[in-house]
Coordinates of C-alpha atoms in Angstrom, one line a residue:
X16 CA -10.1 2.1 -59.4
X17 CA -9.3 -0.1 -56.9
X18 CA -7.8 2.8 -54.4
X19 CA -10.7 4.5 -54.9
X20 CA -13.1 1.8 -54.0
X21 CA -11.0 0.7 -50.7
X22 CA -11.3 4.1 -49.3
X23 CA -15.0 4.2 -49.9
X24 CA -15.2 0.7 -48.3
X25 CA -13.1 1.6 -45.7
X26 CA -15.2 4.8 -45.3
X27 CA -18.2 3.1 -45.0
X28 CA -17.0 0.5 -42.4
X29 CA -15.6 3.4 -40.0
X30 CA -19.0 5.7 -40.5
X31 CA -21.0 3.0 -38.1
X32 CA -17.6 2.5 -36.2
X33 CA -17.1 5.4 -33.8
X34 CA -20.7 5.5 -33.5
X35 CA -21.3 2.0 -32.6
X36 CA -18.1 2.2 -29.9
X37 CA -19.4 5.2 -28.2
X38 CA -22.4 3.9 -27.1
X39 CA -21.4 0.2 -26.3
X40 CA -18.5 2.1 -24.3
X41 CA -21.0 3.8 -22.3
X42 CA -23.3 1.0 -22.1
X43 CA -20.2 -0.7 -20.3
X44 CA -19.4 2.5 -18.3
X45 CA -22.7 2.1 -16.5
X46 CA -22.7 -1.6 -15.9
X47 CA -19.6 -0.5 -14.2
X48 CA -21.6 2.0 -11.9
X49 CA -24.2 -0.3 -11.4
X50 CA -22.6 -3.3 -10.1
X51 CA -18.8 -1.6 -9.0
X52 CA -19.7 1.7 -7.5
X53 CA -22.8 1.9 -6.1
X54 CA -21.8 1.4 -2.8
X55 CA -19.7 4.6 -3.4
X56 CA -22.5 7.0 -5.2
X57 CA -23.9 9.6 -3.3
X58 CA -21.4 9.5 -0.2
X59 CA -19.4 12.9 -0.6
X60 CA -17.5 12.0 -3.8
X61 CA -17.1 14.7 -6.4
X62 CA -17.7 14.6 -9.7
X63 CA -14.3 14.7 -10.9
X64 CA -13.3 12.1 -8.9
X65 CA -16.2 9.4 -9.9
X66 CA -15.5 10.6 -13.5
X67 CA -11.9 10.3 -13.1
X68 CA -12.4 6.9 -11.7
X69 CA -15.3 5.8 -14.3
X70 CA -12.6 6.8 -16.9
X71 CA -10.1 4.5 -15.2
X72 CA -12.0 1.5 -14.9
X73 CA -13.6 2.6 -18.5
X74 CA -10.5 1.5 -20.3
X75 CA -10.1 -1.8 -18.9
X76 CA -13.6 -3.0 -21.1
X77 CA -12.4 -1.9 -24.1
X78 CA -11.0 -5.8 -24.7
X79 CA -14.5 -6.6 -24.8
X80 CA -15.9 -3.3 -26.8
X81 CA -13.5 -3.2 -29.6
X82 CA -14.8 -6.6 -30.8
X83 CA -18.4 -6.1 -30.3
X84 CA -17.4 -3.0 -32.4
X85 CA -16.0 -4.7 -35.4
X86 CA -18.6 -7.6 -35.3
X87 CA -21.7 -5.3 -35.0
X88 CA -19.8 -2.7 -37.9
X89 CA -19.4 -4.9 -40.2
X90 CA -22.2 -6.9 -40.7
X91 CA -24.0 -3.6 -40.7
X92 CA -21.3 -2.5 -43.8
X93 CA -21.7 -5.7 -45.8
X94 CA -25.1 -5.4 -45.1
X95 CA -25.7 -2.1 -46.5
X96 CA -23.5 -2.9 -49.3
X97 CA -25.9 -5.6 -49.9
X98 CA -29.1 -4.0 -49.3
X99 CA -28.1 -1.0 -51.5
X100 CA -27.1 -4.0 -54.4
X101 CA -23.6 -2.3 -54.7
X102 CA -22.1 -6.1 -53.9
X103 CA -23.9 -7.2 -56.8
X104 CA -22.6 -4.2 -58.8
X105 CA -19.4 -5.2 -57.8
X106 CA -19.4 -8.6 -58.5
X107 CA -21.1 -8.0 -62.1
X108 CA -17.9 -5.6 -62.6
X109 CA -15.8 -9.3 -62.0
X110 CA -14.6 -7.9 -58.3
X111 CA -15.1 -10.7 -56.4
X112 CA -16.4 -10.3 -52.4
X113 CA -12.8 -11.5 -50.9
X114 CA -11.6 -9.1 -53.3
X115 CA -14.4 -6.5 -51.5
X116 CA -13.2 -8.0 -48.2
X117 CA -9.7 -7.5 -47.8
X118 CA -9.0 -4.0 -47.1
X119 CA -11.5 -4.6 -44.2
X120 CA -10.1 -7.8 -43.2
X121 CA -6.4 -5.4 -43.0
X122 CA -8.1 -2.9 -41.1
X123 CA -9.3 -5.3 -38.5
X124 CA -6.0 -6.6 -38.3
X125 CA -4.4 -3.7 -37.7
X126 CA -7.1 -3.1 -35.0
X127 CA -6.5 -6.4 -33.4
X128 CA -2.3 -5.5 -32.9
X129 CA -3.6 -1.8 -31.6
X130 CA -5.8 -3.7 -29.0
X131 CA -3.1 -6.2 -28.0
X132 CA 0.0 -3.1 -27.7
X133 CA -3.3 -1.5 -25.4
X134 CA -4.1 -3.8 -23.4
X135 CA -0.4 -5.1 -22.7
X136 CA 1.5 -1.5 -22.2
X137 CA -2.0 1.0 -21.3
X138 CA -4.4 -1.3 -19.3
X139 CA -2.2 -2.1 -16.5
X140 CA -1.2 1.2 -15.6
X141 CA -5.1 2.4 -16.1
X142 CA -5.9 -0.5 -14.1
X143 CA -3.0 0.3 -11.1
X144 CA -4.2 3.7 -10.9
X145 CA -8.2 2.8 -10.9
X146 CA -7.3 0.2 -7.7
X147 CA -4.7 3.3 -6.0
X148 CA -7.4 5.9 -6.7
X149 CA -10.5 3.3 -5.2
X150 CA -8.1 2.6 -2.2
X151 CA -6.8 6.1 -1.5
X152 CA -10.9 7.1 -1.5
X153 CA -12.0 4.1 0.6
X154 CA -8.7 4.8 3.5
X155 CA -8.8 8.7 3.4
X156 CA -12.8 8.6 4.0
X157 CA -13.5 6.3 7.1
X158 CA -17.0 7.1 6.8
X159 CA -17.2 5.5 3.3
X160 CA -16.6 2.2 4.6
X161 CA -18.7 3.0 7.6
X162 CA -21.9 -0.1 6.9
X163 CA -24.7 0.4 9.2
X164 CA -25.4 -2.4 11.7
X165 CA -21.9 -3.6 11.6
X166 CA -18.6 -3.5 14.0
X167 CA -16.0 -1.8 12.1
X168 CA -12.5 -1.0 13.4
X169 CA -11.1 1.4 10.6
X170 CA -10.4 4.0 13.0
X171 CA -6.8 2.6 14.9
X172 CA -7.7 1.5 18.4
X173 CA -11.4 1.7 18.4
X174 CA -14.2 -0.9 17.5
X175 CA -17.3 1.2 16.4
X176 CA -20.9 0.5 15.5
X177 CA -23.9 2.8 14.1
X178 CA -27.4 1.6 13.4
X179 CA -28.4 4.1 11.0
X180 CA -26.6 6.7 8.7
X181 CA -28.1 9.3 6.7
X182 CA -27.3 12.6 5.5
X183 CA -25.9 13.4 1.9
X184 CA -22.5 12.2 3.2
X185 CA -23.3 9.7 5.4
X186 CA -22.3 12.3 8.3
X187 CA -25.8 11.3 10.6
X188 CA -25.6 8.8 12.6
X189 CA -27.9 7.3 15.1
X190 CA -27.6 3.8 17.6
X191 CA -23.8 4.6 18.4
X192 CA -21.9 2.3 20.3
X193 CA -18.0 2.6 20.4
X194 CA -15.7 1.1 22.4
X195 CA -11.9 1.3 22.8
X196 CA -9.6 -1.3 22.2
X197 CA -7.5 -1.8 25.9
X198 CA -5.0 -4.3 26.9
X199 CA -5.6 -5.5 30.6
X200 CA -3.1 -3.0 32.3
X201 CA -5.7 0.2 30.7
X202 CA -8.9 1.3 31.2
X203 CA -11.7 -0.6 29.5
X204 CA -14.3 2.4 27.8
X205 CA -17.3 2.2 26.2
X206 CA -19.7 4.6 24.8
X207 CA -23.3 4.5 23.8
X208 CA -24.9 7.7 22.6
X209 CA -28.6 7.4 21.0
X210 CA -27.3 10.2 17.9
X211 CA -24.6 12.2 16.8
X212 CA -22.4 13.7 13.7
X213 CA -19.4 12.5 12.1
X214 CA -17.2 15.6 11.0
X215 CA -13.9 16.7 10.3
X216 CA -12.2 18.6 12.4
X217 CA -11.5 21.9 11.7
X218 CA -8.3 22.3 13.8
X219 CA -6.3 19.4 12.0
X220 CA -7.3 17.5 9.3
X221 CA -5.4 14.3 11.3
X222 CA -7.9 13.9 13.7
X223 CA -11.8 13.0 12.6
X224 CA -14.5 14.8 15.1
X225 CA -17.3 13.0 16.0
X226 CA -19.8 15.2 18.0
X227 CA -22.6 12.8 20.0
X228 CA -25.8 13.0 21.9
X229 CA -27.7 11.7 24.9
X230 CA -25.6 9.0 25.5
X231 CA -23.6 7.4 28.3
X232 CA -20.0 6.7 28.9
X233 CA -19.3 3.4 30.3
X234 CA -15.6 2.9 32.5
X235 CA -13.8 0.2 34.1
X236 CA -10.5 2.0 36.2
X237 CA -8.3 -1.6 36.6
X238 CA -5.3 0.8 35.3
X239 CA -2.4 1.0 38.0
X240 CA -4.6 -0.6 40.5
X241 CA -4.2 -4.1 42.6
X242 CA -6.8 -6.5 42.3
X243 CA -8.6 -5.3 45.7
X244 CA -8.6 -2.2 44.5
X245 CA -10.2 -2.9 41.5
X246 CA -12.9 -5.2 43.4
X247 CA -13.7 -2.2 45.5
X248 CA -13.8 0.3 42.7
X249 CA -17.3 0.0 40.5
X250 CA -18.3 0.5 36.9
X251 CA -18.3 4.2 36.1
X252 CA -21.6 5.0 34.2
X253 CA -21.3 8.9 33.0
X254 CA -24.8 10.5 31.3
X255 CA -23.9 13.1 28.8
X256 CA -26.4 15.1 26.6
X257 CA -23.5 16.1 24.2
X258 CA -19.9 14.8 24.4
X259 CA -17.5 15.5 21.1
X260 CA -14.7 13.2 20.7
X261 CA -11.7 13.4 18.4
X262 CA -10.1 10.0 16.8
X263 CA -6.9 10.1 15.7
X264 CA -7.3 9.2 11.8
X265 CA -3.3 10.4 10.9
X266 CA -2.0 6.5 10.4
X267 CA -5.0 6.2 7.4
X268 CA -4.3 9.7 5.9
X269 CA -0.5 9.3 5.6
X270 CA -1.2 5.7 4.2
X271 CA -3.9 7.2 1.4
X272 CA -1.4 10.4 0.6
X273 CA 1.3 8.2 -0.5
X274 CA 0.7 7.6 -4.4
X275 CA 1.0 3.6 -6.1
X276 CA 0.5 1.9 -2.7
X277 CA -0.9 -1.6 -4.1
X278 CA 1.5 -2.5 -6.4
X279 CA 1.6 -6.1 -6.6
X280 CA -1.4 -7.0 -8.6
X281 CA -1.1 -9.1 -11.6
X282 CA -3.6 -6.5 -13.6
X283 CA -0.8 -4.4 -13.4
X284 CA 1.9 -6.3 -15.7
X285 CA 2.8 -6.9 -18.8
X286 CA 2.3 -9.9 -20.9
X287 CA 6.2 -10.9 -20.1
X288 CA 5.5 -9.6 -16.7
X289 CA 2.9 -12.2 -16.7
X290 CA 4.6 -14.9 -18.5
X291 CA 7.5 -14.5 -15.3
X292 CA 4.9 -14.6 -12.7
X293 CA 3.5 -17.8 -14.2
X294 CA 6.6 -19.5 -14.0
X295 CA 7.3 -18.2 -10.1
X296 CA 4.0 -19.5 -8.8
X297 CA 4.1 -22.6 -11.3
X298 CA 7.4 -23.6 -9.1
X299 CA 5.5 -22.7 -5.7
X300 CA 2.8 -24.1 -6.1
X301 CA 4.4 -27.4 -7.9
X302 CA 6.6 -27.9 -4.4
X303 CA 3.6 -27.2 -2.3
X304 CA 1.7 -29.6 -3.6
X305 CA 4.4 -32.2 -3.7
X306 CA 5.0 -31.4 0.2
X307 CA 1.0 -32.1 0.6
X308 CA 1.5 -35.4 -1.4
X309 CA 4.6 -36.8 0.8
X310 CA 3.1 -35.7 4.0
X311 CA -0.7 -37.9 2.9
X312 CA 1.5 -40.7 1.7
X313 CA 3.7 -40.8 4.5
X314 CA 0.4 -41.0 6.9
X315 CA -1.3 -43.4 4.5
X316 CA 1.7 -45.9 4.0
X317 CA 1.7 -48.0 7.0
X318 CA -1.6 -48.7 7.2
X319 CA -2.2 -49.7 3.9
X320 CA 0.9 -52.2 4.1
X321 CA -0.4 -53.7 7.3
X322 CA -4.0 -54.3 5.5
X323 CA -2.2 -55.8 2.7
X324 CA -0.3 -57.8 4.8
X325 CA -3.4 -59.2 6.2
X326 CA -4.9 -59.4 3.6
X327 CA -8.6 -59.5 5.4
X328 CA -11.0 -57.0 3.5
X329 CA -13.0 -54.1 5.1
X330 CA -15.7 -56.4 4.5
X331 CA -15.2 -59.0 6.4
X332 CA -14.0 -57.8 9.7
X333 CA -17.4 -57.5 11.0
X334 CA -18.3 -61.0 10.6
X335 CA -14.6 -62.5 11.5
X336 CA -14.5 -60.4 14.8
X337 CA -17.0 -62.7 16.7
X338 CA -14.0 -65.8 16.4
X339 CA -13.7 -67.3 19.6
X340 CA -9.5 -66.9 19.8
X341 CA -8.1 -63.8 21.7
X342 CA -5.3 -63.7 18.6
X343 CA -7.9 -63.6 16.1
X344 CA -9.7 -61.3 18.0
X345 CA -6.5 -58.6 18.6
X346 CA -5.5 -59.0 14.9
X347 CA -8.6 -57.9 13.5
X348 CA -9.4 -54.9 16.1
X349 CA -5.8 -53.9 14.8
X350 CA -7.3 -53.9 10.9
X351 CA -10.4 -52.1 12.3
X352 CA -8.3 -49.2 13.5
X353 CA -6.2 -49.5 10.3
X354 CA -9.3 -49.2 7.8
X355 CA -10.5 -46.3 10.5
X356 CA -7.3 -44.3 10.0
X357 CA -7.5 -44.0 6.6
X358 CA -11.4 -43.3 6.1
X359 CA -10.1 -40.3 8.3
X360 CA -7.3 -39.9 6.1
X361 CA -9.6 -39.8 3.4
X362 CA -11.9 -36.5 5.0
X363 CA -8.3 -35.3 5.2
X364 CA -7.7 -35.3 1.9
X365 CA -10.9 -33.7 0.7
X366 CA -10.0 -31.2 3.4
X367 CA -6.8 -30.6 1.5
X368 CA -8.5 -30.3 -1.7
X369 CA -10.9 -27.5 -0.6
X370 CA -7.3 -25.9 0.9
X371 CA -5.5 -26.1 -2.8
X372 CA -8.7 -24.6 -4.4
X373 CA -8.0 -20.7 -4.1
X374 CA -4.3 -21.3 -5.2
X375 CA -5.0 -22.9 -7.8
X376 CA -8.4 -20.7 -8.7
X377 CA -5.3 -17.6 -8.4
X378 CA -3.2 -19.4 -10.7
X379 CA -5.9 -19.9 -13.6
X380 CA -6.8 -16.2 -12.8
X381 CA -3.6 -14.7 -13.6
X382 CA -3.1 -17.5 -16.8
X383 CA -6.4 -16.4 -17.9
X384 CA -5.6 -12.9 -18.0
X385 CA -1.9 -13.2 -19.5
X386 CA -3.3 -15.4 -22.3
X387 CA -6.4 -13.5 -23.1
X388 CA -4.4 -10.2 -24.1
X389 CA -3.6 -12.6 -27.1
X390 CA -6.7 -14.0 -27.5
X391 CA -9.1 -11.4 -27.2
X392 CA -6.9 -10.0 -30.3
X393 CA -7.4 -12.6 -32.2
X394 CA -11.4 -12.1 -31.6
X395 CA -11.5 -9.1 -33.4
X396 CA -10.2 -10.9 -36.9
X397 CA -12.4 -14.0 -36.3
X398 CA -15.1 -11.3 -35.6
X399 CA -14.7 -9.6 -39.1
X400 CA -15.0 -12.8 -40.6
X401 CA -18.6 -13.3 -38.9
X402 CA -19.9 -10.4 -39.3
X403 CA -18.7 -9.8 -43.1
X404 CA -20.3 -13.3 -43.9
X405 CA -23.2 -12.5 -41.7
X406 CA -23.9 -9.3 -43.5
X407 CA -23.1 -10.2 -47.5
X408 CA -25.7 -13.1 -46.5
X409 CA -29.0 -11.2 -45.0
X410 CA -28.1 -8.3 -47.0
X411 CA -29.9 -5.6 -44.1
X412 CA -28.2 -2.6 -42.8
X413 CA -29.3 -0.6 -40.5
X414 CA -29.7 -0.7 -36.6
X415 CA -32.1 -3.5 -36.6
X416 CA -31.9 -7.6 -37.3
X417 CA -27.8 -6.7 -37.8
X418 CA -27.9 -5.6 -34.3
X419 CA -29.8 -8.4 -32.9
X420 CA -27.4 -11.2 -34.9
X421 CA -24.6 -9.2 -33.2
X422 CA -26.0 -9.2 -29.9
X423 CA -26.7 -13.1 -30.1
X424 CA -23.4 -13.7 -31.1
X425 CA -21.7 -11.7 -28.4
X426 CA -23.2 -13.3 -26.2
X427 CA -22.8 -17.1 -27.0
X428 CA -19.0 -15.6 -26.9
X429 CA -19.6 -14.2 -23.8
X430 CA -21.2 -17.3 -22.1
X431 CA -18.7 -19.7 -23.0
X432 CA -16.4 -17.0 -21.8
X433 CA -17.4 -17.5 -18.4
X434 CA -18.2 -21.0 -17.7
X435 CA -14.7 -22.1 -19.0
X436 CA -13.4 -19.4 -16.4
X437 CA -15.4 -21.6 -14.3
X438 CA -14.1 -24.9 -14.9
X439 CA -10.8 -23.5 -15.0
X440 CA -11.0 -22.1 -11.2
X441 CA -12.2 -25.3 -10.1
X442 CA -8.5 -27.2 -11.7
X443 CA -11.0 -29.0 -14.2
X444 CA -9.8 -27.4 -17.1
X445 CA -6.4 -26.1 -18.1
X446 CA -6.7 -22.7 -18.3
X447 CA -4.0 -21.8 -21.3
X448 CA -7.0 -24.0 -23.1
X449 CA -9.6 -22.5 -21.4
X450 CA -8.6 -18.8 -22.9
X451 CA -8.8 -20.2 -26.2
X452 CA -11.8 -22.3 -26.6
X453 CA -14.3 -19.7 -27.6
X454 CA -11.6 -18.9 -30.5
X455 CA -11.1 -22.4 -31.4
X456 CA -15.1 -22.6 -31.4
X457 CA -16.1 -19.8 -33.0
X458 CA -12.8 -19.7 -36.0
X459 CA -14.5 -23.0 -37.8
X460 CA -17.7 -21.3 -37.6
X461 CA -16.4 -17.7 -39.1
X462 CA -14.5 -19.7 -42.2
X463 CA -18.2 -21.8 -43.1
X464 CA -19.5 -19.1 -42.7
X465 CA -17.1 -17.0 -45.2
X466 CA -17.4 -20.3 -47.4
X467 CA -21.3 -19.5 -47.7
X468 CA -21.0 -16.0 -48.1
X469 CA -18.1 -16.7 -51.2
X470 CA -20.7 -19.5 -52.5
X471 CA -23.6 -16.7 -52.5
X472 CA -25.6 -19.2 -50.5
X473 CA -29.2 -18.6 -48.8
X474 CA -28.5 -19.1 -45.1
X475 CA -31.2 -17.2 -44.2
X476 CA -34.0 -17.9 -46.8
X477 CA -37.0 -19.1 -45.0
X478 CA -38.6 -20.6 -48.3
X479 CA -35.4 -23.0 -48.6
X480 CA -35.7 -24.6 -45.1
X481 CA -39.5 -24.8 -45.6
X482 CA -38.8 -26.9 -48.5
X483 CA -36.9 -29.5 -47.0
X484 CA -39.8 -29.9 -44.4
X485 CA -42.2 -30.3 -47.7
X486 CA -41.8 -34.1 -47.9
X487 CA -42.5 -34.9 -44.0
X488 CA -45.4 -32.3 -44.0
X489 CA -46.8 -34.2 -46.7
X490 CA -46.7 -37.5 -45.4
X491 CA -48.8 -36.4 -42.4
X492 CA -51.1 -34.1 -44.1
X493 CA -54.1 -35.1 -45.8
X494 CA -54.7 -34.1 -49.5
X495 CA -57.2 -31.3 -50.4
X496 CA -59.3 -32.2 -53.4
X497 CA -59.9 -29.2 -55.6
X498 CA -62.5 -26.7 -54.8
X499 CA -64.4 -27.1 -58.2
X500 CA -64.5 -31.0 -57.6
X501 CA -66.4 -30.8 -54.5

């Protein structure tokens, strides 16, 4: 009996499961085009590529998904349980709801150690080859990274600048100005054209054409000549109606053909990967800061032993240095400069602080990641817990106030998420903690809530809460005598 009514719980849990982690898996997939790829949409990719890449980058939000998933599934399961009064059929038949529960509570379990071996031996090599592919696009297309109204040196020894681009691959161009990167032993080149077309050259693939009009080309001959030669020879000014130039793109397309270049991102380890990269940059950035220490003490020191020494407070030197005896007067010009020094030394300090900030926002970046491949796990059973309570109490399936319970949820989750992130990129939090707080918040929360469910309480019955309002609202409220005594 017991087999049978596991499988048909277990049944009912995964009916809502694929469904509900197909869609919040593309909902995720296009808040990855939206904020991600944009800039990249529409600019001669093909479709294979930007679904090849969607599907790379697609993997890394499961860590997020797969708990949504169980949260939103089970409240809707309890919930139709509920709804359809088999929970009360069940516990009439002396099965008790931990009892109705537990192979659930397994299954998430299990679900949790799938997503943790996922995310520690599948994500990083999804993610190294979603950051390889992006890189590889963005170095083998120049044009890609082309932004209109800026100075952009990706082609090797030129600086370039377009005003406009257009065209379904960003190959029209309009307001050129290019200008060749010279030492001063070579000739100094500009051009300005008012149009032209990026393409790519036909004849060798190493070598981008770029095919411009009504223009002029602007050069300075200094090259192999003296400097009274060079006062006597003028600006060359060259009009051109169309002039088609070839830059030498080979260094980029040999880079972008070679497979794995960025390898040394933390998104691409392991958990014990991780835990090893900790400890390195634990050590570094431990003797950095103790160098950074020694140094401000070292500067700090003697001035703060001569004050003491004195003993005459910042105070008071404005009032003493009008004494009359040249002694006096030396002495306390001394302290002056002494209590000078170190407000600079303070501005120093702060100066330092805003230095330390990214290492130690990169630290709590990578310990934020290592620890959450645990702790994102973990989720997923406290998860269950919340939405199994949630649903055995409102006892309402379907896509509607389950859904919206879920959603608020997931997103108190999500919000305390990111401003711990927060606090621990500015060093006032430690971030091992911060990873875990949302857990430690939400875990006491998913066992009262269990406790209610087990006690068949009424957490959402709006006649309850209206009765403990009944004695307030009746001292303010004036009584109605009957209508038949009026």
């Amino acid at each position: 009996m017991f087999k049978l009514l596991d499988r048909y719980i277990i049944k009912t849990f995964f009916g809502p499961f694929f469904f509900i982690f197909s869609v919040l898996f593309f909902i995720f997939i296009v808040n990855i085009v939206w904020i991600q790829l944009g800039q990249f949409m529409g600019k001669g990719l093909s479709y294979w590529e930007i679904i090849k890449l969607l599907f790379y980058y697609g993997v890394g939000v499961i860590n997020l998904v797969l708990p949504l998933t169980i949260l939103l599934s089970s409240i809707m399961t309890f919930g139709e349980l509920g709804e359809r009064y088999e929970l009360a059929a069940m516990k009439a038949a002396g099965i008790s709801l931990t009892r109705v529960m537990t192979p659930l509570f397994f299954v998430s379990v299990f679900l949790s150690i799938i997503l943790f071996l996922f995310q520690n031996n599948i994500t990083p090599d999804f993610q190294r080859k979603a950051k390889n592919m992006l890189y590889n696009i963005v170095q083998s297309r120049p044009a890609l990274n082309f932004t209109p109204g800026q100075f952009i040196d990706q082609i090797p020894g030129y600086l370039v600048k377009f005003d406009k681009i257009s065209g379904e691959n960003g190959e029209n161009l309009e307001g050129i100005y290019i200008h060749k990167k010279a030492n001063s032993y070579e000739n100094q080149q500009s051009i300005r054209a008012h149009r032209g077309k990026l393409a790519p050259s036909t004849e060798n693939q190493n070598y981008l054409k770029l095919i411009l009009f009504n223009g002029y080309v602007f050069e300075d001959q200094i090259a192999n000549q003296n400097f009274e030669a060079r006062n006597k020879q003028p600006d060359q000014a060259i009009k051109f109606d169309t002039l088609t130039s070839h830059f030498d793109i080979s260094e980029i397309i040999n880079k972008a053909i070679e497979e794995e270049k960025i390898t040394d991102d933390y998104r691409f380890q392991t958990y014990n990967q991780l835990t090893t990269t900790i400890n390195r940059t634990k050590d570094e950035n431990t003797r950095m800061f103790n160098n950074i220490n020694v140094d401000l003490v070292s500067q700090v020191n003697p001035y703060m032993s001569y004050i003491d020494k004195k003993k005459v407070p910042a105070g008071k030197l404005k009032a003493q240095v009008r004494m009359d005896t040249l002694k006096q007067d030396v002495q306390l010009r001394a302290l002056a400069g002494a209590y000078q020094k170190i407000e600079s030394l303070k501005v120093s300090i702060q100066n330092r602080e805003q230095q330390m900030l990214p290492t130690i926002k990169s630290f709590s970046r990578v310990v934020l990641y290592q620890q959450r491949i645990i702790a994102y796990s973990v989720t997923c059973i406290i998860f269950f817990l919340i939405g199994a309570s949630l649903g055995s109490i409102i006892r309402k399936g379907g896509m509607g106030l389950p859904v919206v319970i879920a959603i608020i949820i997931f997103i108190v989750f999500y919000v305390m998420n990111i401003s711990v992130e927060n606090l621990a990129w500015n060093g006032t939090l430690n971030p091992f903690l911060a990873a875990w707080i949302p857990n430690m918040i939400l875990f006491p929360f998913s066992i009262w809530l269990t406790y209610k469910a087990l006690t068949d309480s009424q957490l959402f019955d709006a006649e309850k809460y209206r009765s403990l309002f009944k004695p307030l609202i009746r001292i303010f409220s004036k009584e109605k005598e009957h209508q038949r005594y009026q």
